[in-house]
Amino acid sequence: MTAQPVILAQTRAGVRTLTLNRPDRLNAANDALLLTLTEELRLADADPAVRVVVITGAGRGFCAGQDLGDVSGRDMTFTEHLRATYNPLIRAIRGLSKPVITAVNGVAAGAGASLALSGDIRLWAGSASLIEVFSNIALVPDSGSTWFLPRLVGYHRAFELMALAGRVGAQDGLRLGLCEHVYPDERFADEVQAYAERLAARPANALKLTKQALNFALTTTLDQALDREAELQQLAGDHWEHEEGVRAFKEKRAPEFVREG
Ligand code: LHQ
């Protein structure tokens, strides 16, 4: 019997979809899944045919966090394990030069919740939910949850969600700003693909620089953000996409930001 790949990958219309594929464990993460996903992100970043990356889960779950039945990480300390697997994954997503959509098709728990929050765009199915489940097993939130969540909901709501490990359903997720859109389960995959294709038609260089600018601004002063904007605007303004955008505006037509080669 051939083992199932832990990550399924396919590209359609400039959209690279990476599917966590351990559905009988709600896509709980083992080292193979984490390392393969990180490597797939590196490949997607380097592939000019890929303009947007989608991360989603197979079956009824998105990702239930660390596989608690998998002891392969336990020859390392917790610190070593996080530094070797989860941290490079979250850094790869935040540092990717292309937009990453986390398409949360079901429950996202523990490090799976961190993964769900790490996308540039977060789309949830109606049956999706998020649980900062760590305190149920007396652990500290990791894989970026302590950074993402208070920035989205403030310290106090973040602390409550972490301390009580409450389940946030899709409508509350939308209200709290944990996702941008919620789509019905039966249309979810199609809606995600359509959204991703819309993003793929946008100016890739400008989006890459926008991501850089926002990531920088999130941890800096207004003064420094203004300086960085001025530098990045030069890079955007010197790019053919800008010329095309202005020409299209003057010619009263839609800009064409996708070029072969
Ligand atoms: C699972 C898991 C799972 C294995 C469901 N593992 N099998 C980083 C580095 C180092 C160390 C530690 O941690 C970390 C970061 C972390 O992520 S810590 C947090 C680890 N995750 C959890 O504690 C979540 C545990 N799972 C749950 O609380 C529930 O399964 C949730 C709330 C996610 C979903 O509940 P249900 O929808 O009721 O599903 P279920 O519990 O029936 O799960 C379905 C199956 O998936 C079941 O297996 P079975 O053979 O009985 O059908 C579960 O055992 C399995 N599963 N999560 N993390």
XYZ file of C-alpha atoms and ligand atoms in Angstrom:
319
model
C 0.000 0.000 0.000
C 1.394 3.436 -0.945
C 1.382 6.053 1.816
C -0.805 9.083 1.104
C 1.139 12.340 0.592
C 0.803 14.603 3.647
C 0.447 17.632 1.377
C -1.481 17.645 -1.910
C -0.403 20.336 -4.371
C -2.002 21.572 -7.570
C -1.824 24.729 -9.674
C -4.832 26.148 -11.544
C -4.988 29.575 -13.194
C -1.966 30.896 -11.290
C -3.300 29.608 -7.948
C -1.200 27.004 -6.120
C -3.372 25.080 -3.665
C -1.595 23.194 -0.872
C -3.920 20.821 0.960
C -3.048 19.373 4.369
C -3.862 15.722 3.886
C -4.283 13.794 7.130
C -8.093 13.949 7.229
C -8.578 11.111 9.743
C -6.604 13.217 12.276
C -8.271 16.533 11.297
C -4.941 17.274 9.566
C -3.047 17.341 12.852
C 0.544 18.197 12.061
C 3.471 15.839 12.218
C 7.002 16.795 11.216
C 6.576 15.462 7.672
C 3.509 17.652 7.121
C 5.192 20.770 8.513
C 8.459 20.332 6.627
C 6.727 19.405 3.363
C 4.394 22.387 3.591
C 7.319 24.727 4.228
C 9.217 23.272 1.265
C 6.112 23.568 -0.963
C 5.872 27.253 -0.012
C 9.505 27.768 -1.027
C 8.826 26.090 -4.388
C 5.674 28.177 -4.933
C 7.589 31.364 -4.165
C 10.200 30.493 -6.781
C 7.689 29.433 -9.469
C 6.774 32.329 -11.790
C 3.571 30.525 -12.817
C 2.276 30.828 -9.245
C 0.721 34.191 -8.309
C -1.301 33.209 -5.220
C -0.976 30.353 -2.716
C -3.949 28.747 -0.950
C -3.496 26.590 2.157
C -6.473 24.418 3.072
C -7.336 21.081 4.664
C -8.703 17.769 3.376
C -11.865 16.400 4.962
C -13.824 18.087 7.750
C -10.912 19.748 9.564
C -8.441 22.498 8.666
C -5.686 21.584 11.137
C -5.957 20.302 14.729
C -2.462 21.519 15.628
C 0.334 19.243 16.735
C -0.450 15.545 16.298
C -0.547 14.499 19.941
C -0.086 10.866 18.945
C 3.109 11.548 17.031
C 6.151 11.411 19.275
C 8.696 11.997 16.524
C 9.290 15.525 17.797
C 9.947 14.333 21.306
C 13.598 13.513 20.771
C 13.830 17.311 20.695
C 12.869 19.809 23.374
C 9.700 21.842 22.809
C 11.875 24.834 21.962
C 13.940 22.886 19.425
C 10.808 21.374 17.895
C 9.131 24.745 17.408
C 12.299 26.304 16.019
C 12.815 23.431 13.575
C 9.261 23.029 12.251
C 6.474 25.482 13.160
C 8.504 28.679 13.247
C 10.038 28.241 9.762
C 6.533 27.499 8.408
C 4.974 30.662 9.831
C 7.987 32.717 8.718
C 7.691 31.240 5.207
C 4.050 32.339 4.996
C 4.640 35.839 6.329
C 7.757 36.265 4.176
C 6.336 34.818 0.950
C 6.517 37.291 -1.907
C 3.015 36.255 -3.021
C -0.331 36.498 -1.223
C -1.203 33.474 0.900
C -4.862 32.623 1.490
C -5.627 30.381 4.439
C -8.862 28.662 3.420
C -10.207 27.362 6.714
C -12.579 24.571 5.767
C -13.188 23.240 9.293
C -11.772 23.306 12.794
C -8.445 25.099 13.322
C -6.995 24.294 16.744
C -3.708 24.993 18.527
C -0.912 25.559 16.041
C -3.622 24.997 13.405
C -5.316 28.163 14.686
C -2.018 30.023 14.356
C -1.705 28.710 10.804
C -5.267 29.858 10.039
C -4.445 33.369 11.293
C -1.128 33.599 9.432
C -2.546 34.087 5.928
C -2.687 37.454 4.162
C -6.339 36.685 3.459
C -8.364 34.321 5.646
C -11.465 32.721 4.128
C -13.656 30.482 6.295
C -16.317 27.925 5.474
C -19.585 28.187 7.402
C -18.569 25.183 9.512
C -15.073 26.517 10.246
C -14.058 27.304 13.799
C -10.953 28.380 15.670
C -9.815 27.228 19.102
C -6.744 28.443 20.968
C -6.728 24.977 22.447
C -3.237 25.070 23.972
C -4.330 25.671 27.581
C -6.439 22.477 27.467
C -3.131 20.629 27.528
C -1.474 23.255 29.737
C 0.705 24.728 26.990
C 1.379 28.280 25.849
C 0.001 29.480 22.490
C 2.713 29.164 19.854
C 3.357 29.350 16.104
C 2.496 33.048 16.122
C -0.844 33.027 17.958
C 0.475 35.387 20.667
C 1.461 37.841 17.907
C -1.545 37.531 15.579
C -4.491 37.301 17.950
C -4.034 40.386 20.193
C -3.413 42.484 17.081
C -6.788 41.341 15.766
C -8.965 41.324 18.869
C -6.928 43.180 21.523
C -5.172 41.807 24.582
C -8.220 41.027 26.681
C -10.239 39.029 24.168
C -7.045 37.230 23.141
C -6.299 36.305 26.724
C -9.841 35.056 27.306
C -9.798 32.951 24.124
C -6.454 31.493 25.157
C -7.275 30.940 28.834
C -10.677 29.309 28.312
C -9.984 27.703 24.910
C -13.417 28.753 23.648
C -14.489 27.750 20.164
C -15.018 30.709 17.790
C -17.521 29.839 15.055
C -17.602 31.379 11.597
C -19.972 34.289 12.269
C -18.068 35.280 15.415
C -14.800 34.844 13.514
C -16.062 37.316 10.931
C -17.279 39.755 13.598
C -13.970 39.576 15.480
C -11.879 40.050 12.344
C -10.352 36.565 12.342
C -11.392 36.143 8.716
C -12.333 38.337 5.762
C -15.212 36.270 4.351
C -17.358 33.259 5.209
C -18.794 31.067 2.449
C -21.277 28.185 2.701
C -19.601 24.776 2.982
C -21.046 23.463 -0.274
C -19.612 26.378 -2.299
C -16.440 26.884 -0.257
C -13.822 25.372 -2.605
C -15.275 27.183 -5.643
C -15.508 30.510 -3.802
C -11.908 30.184 -2.598
C -10.667 29.450 -6.122
C -12.661 32.379 -7.562
C -11.326 34.722 -4.862
C -7.762 33.496 -5.429
C -8.061 34.021 -9.196
C -9.283 37.575 -8.588
C -6.184 38.177 -6.455
C -3.968 36.492 -9.077
C -5.105 39.064 -11.666
C -3.886 41.960 -9.490
C -0.385 43.491 -9.945
C 1.959 40.918 -8.411
C 4.900 43.250 -7.837
C 2.721 45.890 -6.161
C 1.146 43.239 -3.914
C 4.558 41.850 -2.977
C 5.706 45.343 -1.951
C 2.408 46.043 -0.148
C 2.903 42.892 1.934
C 6.444 44.014 2.769
C 5.251 47.502 3.696
C 2.457 46.235 5.964
C 4.656 43.660 7.678
C 7.225 46.368 8.368
C 4.629 48.892 9.534
C 3.072 46.439 12.008
C 6.166 46.572 14.184
C 7.475 50.085 13.684
C 6.807 53.802 14.171
C 4.883 56.078 11.777
C 8.135 57.878 11.037
C 9.869 54.709 9.900
C 6.791 53.498 8.030
C 6.669 56.756 6.043
C 10.331 56.335 5.076
C 9.818 52.710 4.029
C 6.704 53.597 1.985
C 8.717 56.182 0.076
C 11.399 53.596 -0.766
C 8.953 50.863 -1.740
C 6.898 53.301 -3.821
C 9.979 53.890 -5.942
C 10.259 50.158 -6.622
C 6.556 50.006 -7.521
C 6.678 53.133 -9.659
C 9.680 51.881 -11.659
C 7.902 48.615 -12.517
C 6.037 48.003 -15.792
C 2.867 47.273 -13.839
C 2.612 50.937 -12.857
C 3.005 52.084 -16.456
C 0.336 49.599 -17.542
C -2.040 50.748 -14.767
C -1.725 54.402 -15.737
C -2.006 53.657 -19.474
C -5.122 51.526 -18.902
C -6.690 54.320 -16.847
C -6.088 56.861 -19.611
C -7.370 54.476 -22.283
C -10.464 53.720 -20.142
C -9.872 49.950 -20.151
C -9.104 47.306 -17.540
C -5.359 46.941 -16.820
C -3.648 43.697 -17.825
C -1.255 42.753 -15.035
C -0.532 39.163 -16.083
C 2.231 38.781 -18.660
C 3.743 35.584 -19.994
C 7.383 34.890 -19.113
C -6.080 14.269 16.742
C -5.789 15.599 17.060
C -4.455 15.930 17.401
C -3.898 13.701 17.085
C -7.866 15.475 16.613
N -3.559 14.944 17.400
N -5.140 13.321 16.767
C 3.718 22.519 19.143
C 4.960 21.897 19.367
C 5.179 20.921 20.325
C 4.351 20.327 21.082
C 3.035 20.589 21.280
O 2.266 21.483 20.600
C 2.528 22.368 19.670
C 1.431 23.171 19.198
C 0.026 22.648 19.323
O -0.652 22.606 18.335
S -0.568 22.158 20.851
C -2.261 21.764 20.504
C -2.454 20.372 19.958
N -3.807 20.165 19.549
C -4.803 19.871 20.374
O -4.660 19.779 21.584
C -6.159 19.619 19.736
C -6.709 18.262 20.121
N -7.974 18.024 19.431
C -9.140 18.516 19.867
O -9.221 19.211 20.857
C -10.353 18.137 19.071
O -10.035 17.016 18.290
C -10.859 19.268 18.160
C -11.493 20.366 19.049
C -9.762 19.853 17.303
C -11.956 18.711 17.220
O -12.931 18.023 17.972
P -13.976 17.086 17.216
O -14.549 17.782 16.054
O -14.912 16.595 18.278
O -13.125 15.869 16.620
P -12.463 14.629 17.403
O -11.882 15.078 18.697
O -13.422 13.491 17.448
O -11.236 14.269 16.427
C -11.385 13.451 15.263
C -10.202 12.519 15.206
O -9.011 13.311 15.040
C -10.028 11.744 16.508
O -9.504 10.486 16.187
P -10.439 9.171 16.269
O -9.505 8.036 15.929
O -10.993 9.096 17.667
O -11.519 9.395 15.241
C -8.997 12.557 17.239
O -8.259 11.795 18.166
C -8.112 13.020 16.103
N -7.388 14.239 16.469
N -6.923 16.323 16.966
N -4.083 17.188 17.670
